[in-house]
Short mmCIF file of C-alpha atoms in Angstrom, two decimals:
data_model
loop_
_atom_site.label_atom_id
_atom_site.label_comp_id
_atom_site.label_asym_id
_atom_site.label_seq_id
_atom_site.Cartn_x
_atom_site.Cartn_y
_atom_site.Cartn_z
CA MET A 273 -26.50 128.07 27.53
CA ALA A 274 -27.47 125.22 29.78
CA ALA A 275 -23.92 123.95 29.71
CA VAL A 276 -22.66 127.39 30.79
CA ASP A 277 -25.11 127.48 33.67
CA ASP A 278 -24.03 124.03 34.75
CA LEU A 279 -20.44 125.09 34.60
CA GLN A 280 -21.13 128.20 36.66
CA PHE A 281 -22.99 126.15 39.21
CA GLU A 282 -20.15 123.67 39.45
CA VAL A 283 -17.67 126.48 39.93
CA ILE A 284 -19.79 128.01 42.69
CA TYR A 285 -20.12 124.63 44.32
CA LEU A 286 -16.36 124.13 44.27
CA CYS A 287 -15.87 127.59 45.75
CA GLN A 288 -18.24 126.70 48.54
CA MET A 289 -16.42 123.46 49.25
CA ASP A 290 -13.11 125.28 49.21
CA LEU A 291 -14.42 127.89 51.62
CA GLN A 292 -15.81 125.25 53.92
CA MET A 293 -12.51 123.39 53.95
CA ARG A 294 -10.62 126.56 54.70
CA LEU A 295 -13.01 127.54 57.47
CA PHE A 296 -12.77 124.05 58.90
CA ARG A 297 -8.99 124.36 59.01
CA VAL A 298 -9.10 127.79 60.53
CA TYR A 299 -11.73 126.85 63.12
CA SER A 300 -9.97 123.71 64.20
CA LYS A 301 -6.70 125.52 64.65
CA GLU A 302 -7.92 128.70 66.24
CA PHE A 303 -10.71 127.37 68.42
CA GLY A 304 -9.67 123.82 69.15
CA ASN A 305 -12.17 121.08 69.85
CA ALA A 306 -15.16 123.31 70.20
CA ALA A 307 -15.05 123.97 66.51
CA THR A 308 -15.11 120.37 65.40
CA SER A 309 -18.75 120.08 66.20
CA VAL A 310 -19.41 123.18 64.13
CA ALA A 311 -17.29 121.88 61.28
CA ALA A 312 -19.11 118.57 61.37
CA ASN A 313 -22.24 120.48 60.45
CA PRO A 314 -21.11 122.45 57.40
CA ASP A 315 -24.36 124.30 56.91
CA ALA A 316 -23.83 126.19 60.13
CA THR A 317 -20.59 127.84 58.95
CA THR A 318 -21.83 129.11 55.63
CA VAL A 319 -24.91 130.93 56.65
CA SER A 320 -26.57 132.60 53.73
CA ILE A 321 -25.11 130.64 50.88
CA GLU A 322 -27.29 127.66 50.19
CA ASP A 323 -30.41 129.46 49.15
CA PRO A 324 -31.80 127.54 46.18
CA GLY A 325 -34.03 130.36 45.04
CA GLU A 326 -31.16 132.74 44.24
CA THR A 327 -29.34 132.95 40.90
CA PRO A 328 -25.71 131.85 40.80
CA LYS A 329 -24.53 135.46 40.65
CA HIS A 330 -26.30 136.33 43.87
CA GLN A 331 -24.83 133.31 45.51
CA THR A 332 -21.34 134.41 44.63
CA GLY A 333 -22.01 137.78 46.20
CA THR A 334 -23.27 136.44 49.52
CA LEU A 335 -20.59 133.79 49.55
CA ARG A 336 -17.93 136.41 49.30
CA GLY A 337 -19.55 138.58 51.95
CA SER A 338 -20.01 135.91 54.60
CA GLY A 339 -16.62 134.39 53.93
CA ARG A 340 -14.80 137.65 54.37
CA GLU A 341 -16.54 138.58 57.63
CA GLU A 342 -15.79 135.27 59.24
CA ASP A 343 -12.22 135.27 58.08
CA ASP A 344 -11.73 138.78 59.41
CA GLU A 345 -13.23 137.92 62.77
CA LEU A 346 -10.93 135.00 63.22
CA LEU A 347 -7.74 136.58 62.01
CA GLY A 348 -8.34 140.16 63.07
CA ASN A 349 -7.27 141.72 59.84
CA ASP A 350 -9.73 143.79 57.85
CA ASP A 351 -7.76 143.55 54.62
CA SER A 352 -10.38 143.07 51.92
CA ASP A 353 -8.73 140.39 49.92
CA LYS A 354 -10.97 139.66 47.02
CA THR A 355 -8.71 136.90 45.80
CA GLU A 356 -9.21 134.86 48.97
CA LEU A 357 -12.14 132.87 47.64
CA LEU A 358 -11.23 132.74 44.01
CA ALA A 359 -7.65 131.73 44.80
CA GLY A 360 -8.23 128.41 43.14
CA GLN A 361 -9.08 130.19 39.91
CA LYS A 362 -6.45 132.91 40.20
CA LYS A 363 -3.47 131.27 38.58
CA SER A 364 -5.27 130.06 35.51
CA SER A 365 -2.85 131.33 32.84
CA PRO A 366 -0.40 128.79 31.50
CA PHE A 367 3.10 129.13 32.86
CA TRP A 368 4.62 130.34 29.63
CA THR A 369 2.57 133.54 29.51
CA PHE A 370 3.53 136.80 31.16
CA GLU A 371 0.22 137.01 33.02
CA TYR A 372 1.10 133.90 35.01
CA TYR A 373 4.07 135.64 36.54
CA GLN A 374 2.14 138.84 37.08
CA THR A 375 -0.02 137.00 39.59
CA PHE A 376 3.02 136.72 41.83
CA PHE A 377 3.44 140.49 41.90
CA ASP A 378 -0.14 141.30 42.71
CA VAL A 379 0.62 143.30 45.83
CA ASP A 380 0.21 146.93 46.76
CA THR A 381 2.66 149.07 48.68
CA TYR A 382 0.76 148.87 51.93
CA GLN A 383 0.56 145.07 51.70
CA VAL A 384 4.31 144.78 51.35
CA PHE A 385 4.78 147.09 54.34
CA ASP A 386 2.30 145.05 56.36
CA ARG A 387 4.15 141.85 55.60
CA ILE A 388 7.48 143.39 56.54
CA LYS A 389 5.94 144.66 59.76
CA GLY A 390 4.60 141.19 60.46
CA SER A 391 8.03 139.68 60.06
CA LEU A 392 9.52 142.19 62.51
CA LEU A 393 6.90 141.76 65.22
CA PRO A 394 6.13 138.09 65.72
CA ILE A 395 2.97 137.74 67.76
CA PRO A 396 2.63 134.41 69.55
CA GLY A 397 -0.27 132.46 68.22
CA LYS A 398 -0.65 134.41 65.01
CA ASN A 399 0.61 132.63 61.94
CA PHE A 400 2.48 134.83 59.45
CA VAL A 401 1.18 132.98 56.43
CA ARG A 402 -2.44 132.97 57.50
CA LEU A 403 -2.42 136.51 58.73
CA TYR A 404 -0.49 138.36 56.10
CA ILE A 405 -0.09 136.23 53.04
CA ARG A 406 -3.60 134.81 52.91
CA SER A 407 -3.28 132.92 49.64
CA ASN A 408 -1.60 135.80 47.86
CA PRO A 409 2.09 134.95 48.07
CA ASP A 410 4.23 137.44 46.26
CA LEU A 411 7.72 137.22 44.85
CA TYR A 412 8.38 140.96 45.03
CA GLY A 413 9.22 140.92 48.74
CA PRO A 414 11.56 137.92 48.78
CA PHE A 415 13.43 139.01 45.65
CA TRP A 416 14.07 142.62 46.59
CA ILE A 417 14.70 141.94 50.26
CA CYS A 418 17.37 139.43 49.23
CA ALA A 419 18.88 141.91 46.74
CA THR A 420 18.98 144.64 49.39
CA LEU A 421 20.47 142.24 51.91
CA ILE A 422 23.25 141.23 49.53
CA PHE A 423 24.35 144.81 49.01
CA ALA A 424 23.83 145.70 52.66
CA ILE A 425 26.15 142.89 53.76
CA ALA A 426 28.80 143.56 51.10
CA ILE A 427 28.84 147.34 51.61
CA SER A 428 28.69 147.16 55.42
CA GLY A 429 31.46 144.56 55.47
CA ASN A 430 33.62 146.74 53.28
CA LEU A 431 32.96 149.84 55.42
CA SER A 432 33.56 147.95 58.63
CA ASN A 433 36.88 146.56 57.43
CA PHE A 434 37.91 150.04 56.32
CA LEU A 435 37.10 151.55 59.72
CA ILE A 436 38.82 148.76 61.63
CA HIS A 437 42.06 148.95 59.67
CA LEU A 438 42.03 152.73 59.32
CA GLY A 439 45.10 153.65 61.30
CA GLU A 440 47.39 150.92 60.08
CA LYS A 441 50.32 151.90 57.95
CA THR A 442 50.32 148.80 55.80
CA TYR A 443 46.63 148.91 55.03
CA HIS A 444 45.55 149.82 51.51
CA TYR A 445 41.83 150.16 50.96
CA VAL A 446 40.28 147.78 48.45
CA PRO A 447 36.63 147.77 47.45
CA GLU A 448 36.41 143.95 47.70
CA PHE A 449 33.96 143.78 44.88
CA GLN A 450 34.22 140.01 44.47
CA LYS A 451 32.43 139.55 47.74
CA VAL A 452 29.21 140.82 46.19
CA SER A 453 28.93 137.81 43.93
CA ILE A 454 29.69 135.46 46.80
CA ALA A 455 27.06 137.16 48.95
CA ALA A 456 24.56 136.91 46.10
CA THR A 457 25.15 133.19 45.70
CA ILE A 458 24.79 132.51 49.41
CA ILE A 459 21.68 134.58 50.00
CA TYR A 460 19.75 133.50 46.94
CA ALA A 461 20.70 129.86 47.47
CA TYR A 462 19.44 130.08 51.03
CA ALA A 463 16.24 131.86 50.05
CA TRP A 464 15.31 129.30 47.38
CA LEU A 465 16.93 125.97 48.19
CA VAL A 466 16.03 125.80 51.86
CA PRO A 467 12.32 126.47 51.18
CA LEU A 468 12.48 123.86 48.41
CA ALA A 469 13.95 121.28 50.76
CA LEU A 470 11.49 122.18 53.50
CA TRP A 471 8.54 122.00 51.14
CA GLY A 472 9.66 118.62 49.87
CA PHE A 473 10.06 117.40 53.41
CA LEU A 474 6.62 118.66 54.44
CA MET A 475 5.00 117.08 51.39
CA TRP A 476 6.65 113.79 52.25
CA ARG A 477 5.43 113.94 55.84
CA ASN A 478 1.98 114.91 54.61
CA SER A 479 1.78 111.68 52.71
CA LYS A 480 2.43 109.76 55.91
CA VAL A 481 0.58 111.80 58.51
CA MET A 482 -2.53 113.81 57.78
CA ASN A 483 -1.61 117.39 58.53
CA ILE A 484 -4.35 119.98 58.67
CA VAL A 485 -2.16 122.85 57.68
CA SER A 486 -0.09 122.65 54.54
CA TYR A 487 1.76 125.37 52.73
CA SER A 488 2.43 125.80 49.06
CA PHE A 489 6.00 126.23 47.86
CA LEU A 490 5.52 129.92 47.13
CA GLU A 491 4.13 130.60 50.58
CA ILE A 492 7.23 129.04 52.12
CA VAL A 493 9.50 131.10 49.84
CA CYS A 494 7.51 134.16 50.86
CA VAL A 495 7.91 133.50 54.59
CA TYR A 496 11.62 132.91 54.25
CA GLY A 497 12.07 136.01 52.13
CA TYR A 498 10.27 138.30 54.53
CA SER A 499 11.96 136.74 57.54
CA LEU A 500 15.31 137.83 56.12
CA PHE A 501 14.31 141.49 56.35
CA ILE A 502 15.55 141.84 59.94
CA TYR A 503 19.09 141.12 58.74
CA ILE A 504 19.24 144.33 56.70
CA PRO A 505 19.39 146.71 59.68
CA THR A 506 21.45 144.08 61.50
CA ALA A 507 24.06 144.10 58.72
CA ILE A 508 24.23 147.88 58.82
CA LEU A 509 24.66 147.87 62.59
CA TRP A 510 27.40 145.24 62.29
CA ILE A 511 29.65 148.09 61.12
CA ILE A 512 30.17 148.88 64.79
CA PRO A 513 33.49 147.21 65.54
CA GLN A 514 32.65 145.72 68.91
CA LYS A 515 32.42 141.98 69.27
CA ALA A 516 29.86 142.06 72.05
CA VAL A 517 27.57 144.39 70.09
CA ARG A 518 27.76 142.18 67.03
CA TRP A 519 26.87 139.02 68.92
CA ILE A 520 23.98 140.72 70.70
CA LEU A 521 22.68 141.80 67.29
CA VAL A 522 23.00 138.22 66.02
CA MET A 523 20.96 136.98 68.97
CA ILE A 524 18.24 139.58 68.54
CA ALA A 525 17.90 139.04 64.80
CA LEU A 526 17.91 135.28 65.18
CA GLY A 527 15.32 135.53 67.93
CA ILE A 528 12.92 137.58 65.87
CA SER A 529 13.20 135.86 62.52
CA GLY A 530 13.62 132.42 64.07
CA SER A 531 10.43 132.85 66.03
CA VAL A 532 8.55 133.97 62.91
CA LEU A 533 9.69 130.83 61.12
CA ALA A 534 9.07 128.56 64.08
CA MET A 535 5.56 129.88 64.66
CA THR A 536 4.77 129.53 60.99
CA PHE A 537 5.93 125.97 60.64
CA TRP A 538 4.90 124.56 63.99
CA PRO A 539 1.25 124.10 62.93
CA ALA A 540 2.43 122.24 59.86
CA VAL A 541 4.36 119.62 61.79
CA ARG A 542 2.64 119.37 65.13
CA GLU A 543 0.41 116.44 64.24
CA ASP A 544 3.48 114.51 63.39
CA ASN A 545 5.70 112.40 65.57
CA ARG A 546 6.92 114.62 68.40
CA ARG A 547 10.59 114.09 67.77
CA ILE A 548 10.33 114.72 64.04
CA ALA A 549 8.37 117.89 64.65
CA LEU A 550 10.92 119.22 67.11
CA ALA A 551 13.82 118.18 64.87
CA THR A 552 12.28 120.06 61.95
CA ILE A 553 11.88 123.25 63.90
CA MET A 554 15.39 122.96 65.33
CA THR A 555 16.83 122.45 61.84
CA ILE A 556 15.02 125.52 60.52
CA VAL A 557 16.37 127.69 63.32
CA LEU A 558 19.84 126.16 63.08
CA LEU A 559 20.13 126.87 59.35
CA HIS A 560 19.02 130.43 59.99
CA MET A 561 21.69 130.82 62.62
CA LEU A 562 24.33 129.33 60.34
CA LEU A 563 23.47 131.91 57.71
CA SER A 564 23.84 134.89 60.02
CA VAL A 565 26.97 133.66 61.79
CA GLY A 566 28.56 132.65 58.50
CA CYS A 567 27.91 136.06 56.96
CA LEU A 568 29.28 137.79 60.03
CA ALA A 569 32.44 135.68 59.99
CA TYR A 570 33.13 135.94 56.29
CA PHE A 571 32.28 139.52 55.43
CA PHE A 572 33.27 141.30 58.62
CA ASP A 573 36.81 141.16 59.94
CA ALA A 574 37.28 140.59 63.62
CA PRO A 575 37.58 143.93 65.40
CA GLU A 576 40.56 145.00 67.48
CA MET A 577 42.35 141.69 67.23
CA ASP A 578 44.75 142.78 64.51
CA HIS A 579 45.92 145.95 66.23
CA LEU A 580 47.43 144.48 69.39
CA PRO A 581 49.82 141.88 67.96
CA THR A 582 51.25 144.27 65.34
CA THR A 583 51.74 147.19 67.74
CA ALA A 584 53.21 144.87 70.37
CA ALA A 585 55.44 143.09 67.87
CA ILE A 586 57.05 146.20 66.42
CA PRO A 587 58.60 147.55 69.67
CA ASN A 588 59.89 144.04 70.39
CA GLN A 589 61.47 143.82 66.99
CA THR A 590 63.06 147.23 67.27
CA VAL A 591 64.38 146.33 70.75
CA ALA A 592 65.74 143.02 69.45
CA ALA A 593 67.31 144.76 66.46
CA ALA A 594 68.91 147.34 68.78
CA LYS A 595 70.28 144.61 71.08
CA SER A 596 71.73 142.54 68.27
CA SER A 597 73.41 145.45 66.52
CA MET B 1004 15.18 152.85 17.05
CA ALA B 1005 13.38 155.87 15.66
CA GLU B 1006 14.45 156.33 12.07
CA ALA B 1007 13.13 158.63 9.39
CA GLU B 1008 13.63 158.05 5.75
CA GLU B 1009 16.93 159.26 4.41
CA SER B 1010 16.53 162.64 2.86
CA PRO B 1011 18.29 163.22 -0.43
CA GLY B 1012 21.30 165.41 -0.04
CA ASP B 1013 24.48 166.21 -1.81
CA PRO B 1014 26.36 163.14 -2.92
CA GLY B 1015 29.01 162.56 -0.34
CA THR B 1016 26.97 163.95 2.54
CA ALA B 1017 24.22 161.32 2.45
CA SER B 1018 25.97 158.85 4.79
CA PRO B 1019 27.11 161.28 7.56
CA ARG B 1020 23.63 162.79 7.80
CA PRO B 1021 21.83 159.91 9.64
CA LEU B 1022 24.78 159.67 12.00
CA MET B 1023 24.58 163.36 12.81
CA ARG B 1024 20.84 163.05 13.28
CA ASP B 1025 21.30 160.14 15.68
CA LEU B 1026 24.01 161.95 17.57
CA LYS B 1027 21.80 164.99 17.85
CA ALA B 1028 18.96 162.83 19.16
CA VAL B 1029 21.28 161.36 21.75
CA GLY B 1030 22.53 164.79 22.74
CA LYS B 1031 18.98 166.09 23.03
CA LYS B 1032 18.14 163.26 25.40
CA PHE B 1033 21.21 164.05 27.47
CA MET B 1034 19.84 167.56 27.87
CA HIS B 1035 16.49 166.18 28.92
CA VAL B 1036 18.16 164.14 31.61
CA LEU B 1037 20.22 167.04 32.89
CA TYR B 1038 17.16 169.28 33.09
CA PRO B 1039 14.37 166.83 33.90
CA ARG B 1040 10.95 168.10 33.03
CA LYS B 1041 7.77 166.27 32.27
CA SER B 1042 8.41 165.64 28.63
CA ASN B 1043 7.82 162.58 26.54
CA THR B 1044 10.86 162.77 24.33
CA LEU B 1045 12.80 160.11 26.20
CA LEU B 1046 9.87 157.77 26.15
CA ARG B 1047 8.61 158.34 22.65
CA ASP B 1048 11.84 158.22 20.69
CA TRP B 1049 13.74 155.72 22.71
CA ASP B 1050 17.14 154.57 21.62
CA LEU B 1051 19.83 152.51 23.29
CA TRP B 1052 22.90 154.27 21.89
CA GLY B 1053 23.06 156.75 24.71
CA PRO B 1054 22.91 154.10 27.44
CA LEU B 1055 25.54 152.07 25.63
CA ILE B 1056 27.94 155.01 25.37
CA LEU B 1057 27.41 155.91 29.02
CA CYS B 1058 27.78 152.32 30.21
CA VAL B 1059 30.99 151.77 28.27
CA THR B 1060 32.43 155.07 29.52
CA LEU B 1061 31.55 154.24 33.11
CA ALA B 1062 32.90 150.70 32.88
CA LEU B 1063 36.15 151.91 31.31
CA MET B 1064 36.68 154.42 34.08
CA LEU B 1065 35.68 152.08 36.89
CA GLN B 1066 37.62 149.01 35.91
CA ARG B 1067 40.61 148.01 37.85
CA ASP B 1068 44.08 148.19 36.37
CA PRO B 1069 44.58 145.09 34.19
CA ALA B 1070 48.13 144.75 35.47
CA ASP B 1071 46.88 144.73 39.01
CA SER B 1072 45.97 141.17 39.92
CA GLU B 1073 44.92 141.83 43.48
CA LYS B 1074 42.22 139.47 44.54
CA ASP B 1075 39.98 141.93 46.33
CA GLY B 1076 40.00 144.91 44.09
CA GLY B 1077 37.45 146.91 42.22
CA PRO B 1078 35.16 145.53 39.57
CA HIS B 1079 36.30 144.36 36.18
CA PHE B 1080 34.99 145.99 33.01
CA ALA B 1081 32.62 143.10 32.37
CA GLU B 1082 31.28 143.21 35.91
CA VAL B 1083 30.28 146.85 35.64
CA PHE B 1084 28.67 146.18 32.29
CA VAL B 1085 26.73 143.22 33.63
CA ILE B 1086 25.58 145.10 36.71
CA VAL B 1087 24.29 148.04 34.71
CA TRP B 1088 22.47 146.06 32.06
CA PHE B 1089 21.28 143.24 34.25
CA GLY B 1090 20.10 145.75 36.83
CA ALA B 1091 18.23 147.77 34.22
CA VAL B 1092 16.57 144.66 32.79
CA THR B 1093 15.56 143.46 36.25
CA ILE B 1094 14.04 146.82 37.16
CA THR B 1095 12.15 146.90 33.88
CA LEU B 1096 10.80 143.40 34.39
CA ASN B 1097 9.82 144.30 37.93
CA SER B 1098 7.99 147.38 36.73
CA LYS B 1099 6.13 145.45 34.08
CA LEU B 1100 5.23 142.62 36.45
CA LEU B 1101 3.75 145.11 38.88
CA GLY B 1102 1.44 146.28 36.15
CA GLY B 1103 3.20 149.30 34.71
CA ASN B 1104 2.32 150.42 31.21
CA ILE B 1105 5.74 151.31 29.97
CA SER B 1106 7.35 149.28 27.23
CA PHE B 1107 10.48 147.24 27.82
CA PHE B 1108 12.86 149.29 25.70
CA GLN B 1109 11.46 152.61 26.81
CA SER B 1110 12.24 151.71 30.38
CA LEU B 1111 15.74 150.51 29.51
CA CYS B 1112 16.29 153.76 27.63
CA VAL B 1113 15.25 155.91 30.58
CA LEU B 1114 17.31 153.98 33.12
CA GLY B 1115 20.34 154.03 30.86
CA TYR B 1116 20.16 157.73 30.11
CA CYS B 1117 19.75 158.61 33.78
CA ILE B 1118 23.19 157.18 34.48
CA LEU B 1119 24.54 160.38 32.88
CA PRO B 1120 24.81 162.36 36.16
CA LEU B 1121 26.73 159.49 37.75
CA THR B 1122 29.09 159.28 34.78
CA VAL B 1123 29.76 163.00 35.21
CA ALA B 1124 30.39 162.30 38.92
CA MET B 1125 32.90 159.60 37.96
CA LEU B 1126 34.75 162.05 35.71
CA ILE B 1127 34.88 164.63 38.47
CA CYS B 1128 36.05 162.03 40.98
CA ARG B 1129 38.88 160.93 38.75
CA LEU B 1130 39.99 164.52 38.33
CA VAL B 1131 39.79 165.16 42.07
CA LEU B 1132 41.78 161.98 42.79
CA LEU B 1133 44.66 163.36 40.73
CA ALA B 1134 45.19 165.85 43.55
CA GLY B 1135 46.20 163.04 45.91
CA PRO B 1136 44.42 161.19 48.70
CA GLY B 1137 43.22 162.74 51.92
CA PRO B 1138 40.10 163.41 53.94
CA VAL B 1139 39.29 166.67 52.11
CA ASN B 1140 39.59 164.81 48.84
CA PHE B 1141 37.16 162.21 50.14
CA MET B 1142 34.63 164.77 51.36
CA VAL B 1143 34.59 166.49 47.99
CA ARG B 1144 34.03 163.20 46.21
CA LEU B 1145 31.34 162.19 48.66
CA PHE B 1146 29.49 165.45 48.14
CA VAL B 1147 29.67 165.19 44.36
CA VAL B 1148 28.49 161.58 44.32
CA ILE B 1149 25.58 162.30 46.66
CA VAL B 1150 24.41 165.23 44.55
CA MET B 1151 24.64 163.27 41.32
CA PHE B 1152 22.91 160.28 42.89
CA ALA B 1153 20.00 162.46 43.89
CA TRP B 1154 19.92 163.96 40.41
CA SER B 1155 19.75 160.51 38.79
CA ILE B 1156 16.93 159.44 41.05
CA VAL B 1157 14.93 162.60 40.41
CA ALA B 1158 15.47 162.35 36.65
CA SER B 1159 14.45 158.72 36.37
CA THR B 1160 11.49 159.07 38.72
CA ALA B 1161 10.20 161.99 36.70
CA PHE B 1162 9.98 159.71 33.70
CA LEU B 1163 9.08 156.39 35.25
CA ALA B 1164 6.74 157.15 38.10
CA ASP B 1165 3.78 158.09 35.95
CA SER B 1166 3.68 154.72 34.28
CA GLN B 1167 2.77 152.90 37.48
CA PRO B 1168 -0.60 152.71 39.21
CA PRO B 1169 -0.46 155.00 42.24
CA ASN B 1170 -0.81 152.25 44.83
CA ARG B 1171 2.37 150.57 43.62
CA ARG B 1172 4.54 153.53 42.82
CA ALA B 1173 6.87 153.07 45.77
CA LEU B 1174 7.31 149.41 44.91
CA ALA B 1175 8.45 150.31 41.40
CA VAL B 1176 10.71 153.20 42.43
CA TYR B 1177 12.61 151.42 45.22
CA PRO B 1178 14.64 149.14 42.88
CA VAL B 1179 15.69 152.23 40.89
CA PHE B 1180 16.97 153.73 44.14
CA LEU B 1181 18.91 150.54 44.93
CA PHE B 1182 20.38 150.41 41.42
CA TYR B 1183 21.74 153.94 41.45
CA PHE B 1184 22.90 153.50 45.04
CA VAL B 1185 25.07 150.53 44.06
CA ILE B 1186 26.53 152.41 41.10
CA SER B 1187 27.23 155.42 43.33
CA TRP B 1188 28.97 153.17 45.84
CA MET B 1189 31.19 151.75 43.11
CA ILE B 1190 32.08 155.27 41.99
CA LEU B 1191 32.79 156.49 45.51
CA THR B 1192 35.01 153.55 46.45
CA PHE B 1193 37.07 153.71 43.29
CA THR B 1194 40.71 153.82 44.25
CA PRO B 1195 43.42 154.10 41.66
CA GLN B 1196 46.35 151.78 42.22
#
């Protein structure tokens, strides 16, 4: 019994330390230097926790209450996330059990909608990971957004090509089914390998320069997955066979999702060497642009370029044939 | 699969009887899909024969001409097969990971059986295509495919939606929508060579 009480006490103590570290990070990012004096005195941040007379169970209750209020004040979101504090204990199943993977799908419908909304409306100064993910990264969003995007690009490309070549005599419609597998390879490779590379890079920089903000691999996958959502309506609108419209759409989509990514990762690199930080952000945005431009170029034929040469060539040929005969 | 003990019968009729029973069970489930009501038959006595028959039929009708070696054509037989089964498995896994209380094979059974309206749509489309291409032809096919798509969604949701907690129902139903949408697209864009 005594051993169990000790264990409980140790767990509560670790939760408190975790909370204090998180609050320290949040304070120092959101309130700048004024917070460092508060953080230096940890007792001030966790108000009603360290009451020696209370039983461990009571302490957990007040810990949760004070933690949630302060988090909500700072981040302006009244989402009652009970896993915020116990996040360190959440993924406790071994990785070969089904329950381990269920923890990555622990989201409700409204949470998924909130995260999608957050990726569409980047607010300067608000970090997507801190505001929406809050230590509950999910794999539902990234996986199904990527799947939808694959089919959106393949189907829209097929439709667009059909509409562009509609009047031509030599055109025979083909469903172009092979492009689905190519699209799948590209999108899933982008959504998993780029976060992996970025995470590895950030871990490497973290070992050299002490960064306050660090993201786990799943949080990075989550951000990338949700940032791809804007490309779904963009792909559907790319059916319109006007070059100017398509490039404007590319710019808008890149602006929105690029800014979500940039604002998420800027806090993670800003303590670093200035040039490395800027190069990292530029690379992130550049890869994003390469993805959208590459998809546009490969899946969507150029509009109105094919018509003119063929219709101009045929009268010339008939005139030449008439002259020679 | 649900099996009862073999009942003694006349010698010579003992072996056809389980086959007829299985075929009748499959046919009964087809009826349940065509007239979806809240019944547990599909879930309780799941079997995978029906989905297999439907998937093979659909893949046979959708595959491109083997003699036609065009690079950008329709799907091959194996591709349709893979899409249907891989899609069904992924949706089932998704539903279970979100916390649904439906078993793996029950979910596969439901998703497979609810392809029946789309298989019927494919049959109708092939018949309509015999009349020759044209915009009227296309509008008829489009209408048929849309109606059958809606029917598939309604049928599968009637069986699957109850197994999810209410705050995640939309998350579990959306992949089903995507799955049947992709199959409908393949049916609609089928062009004979």
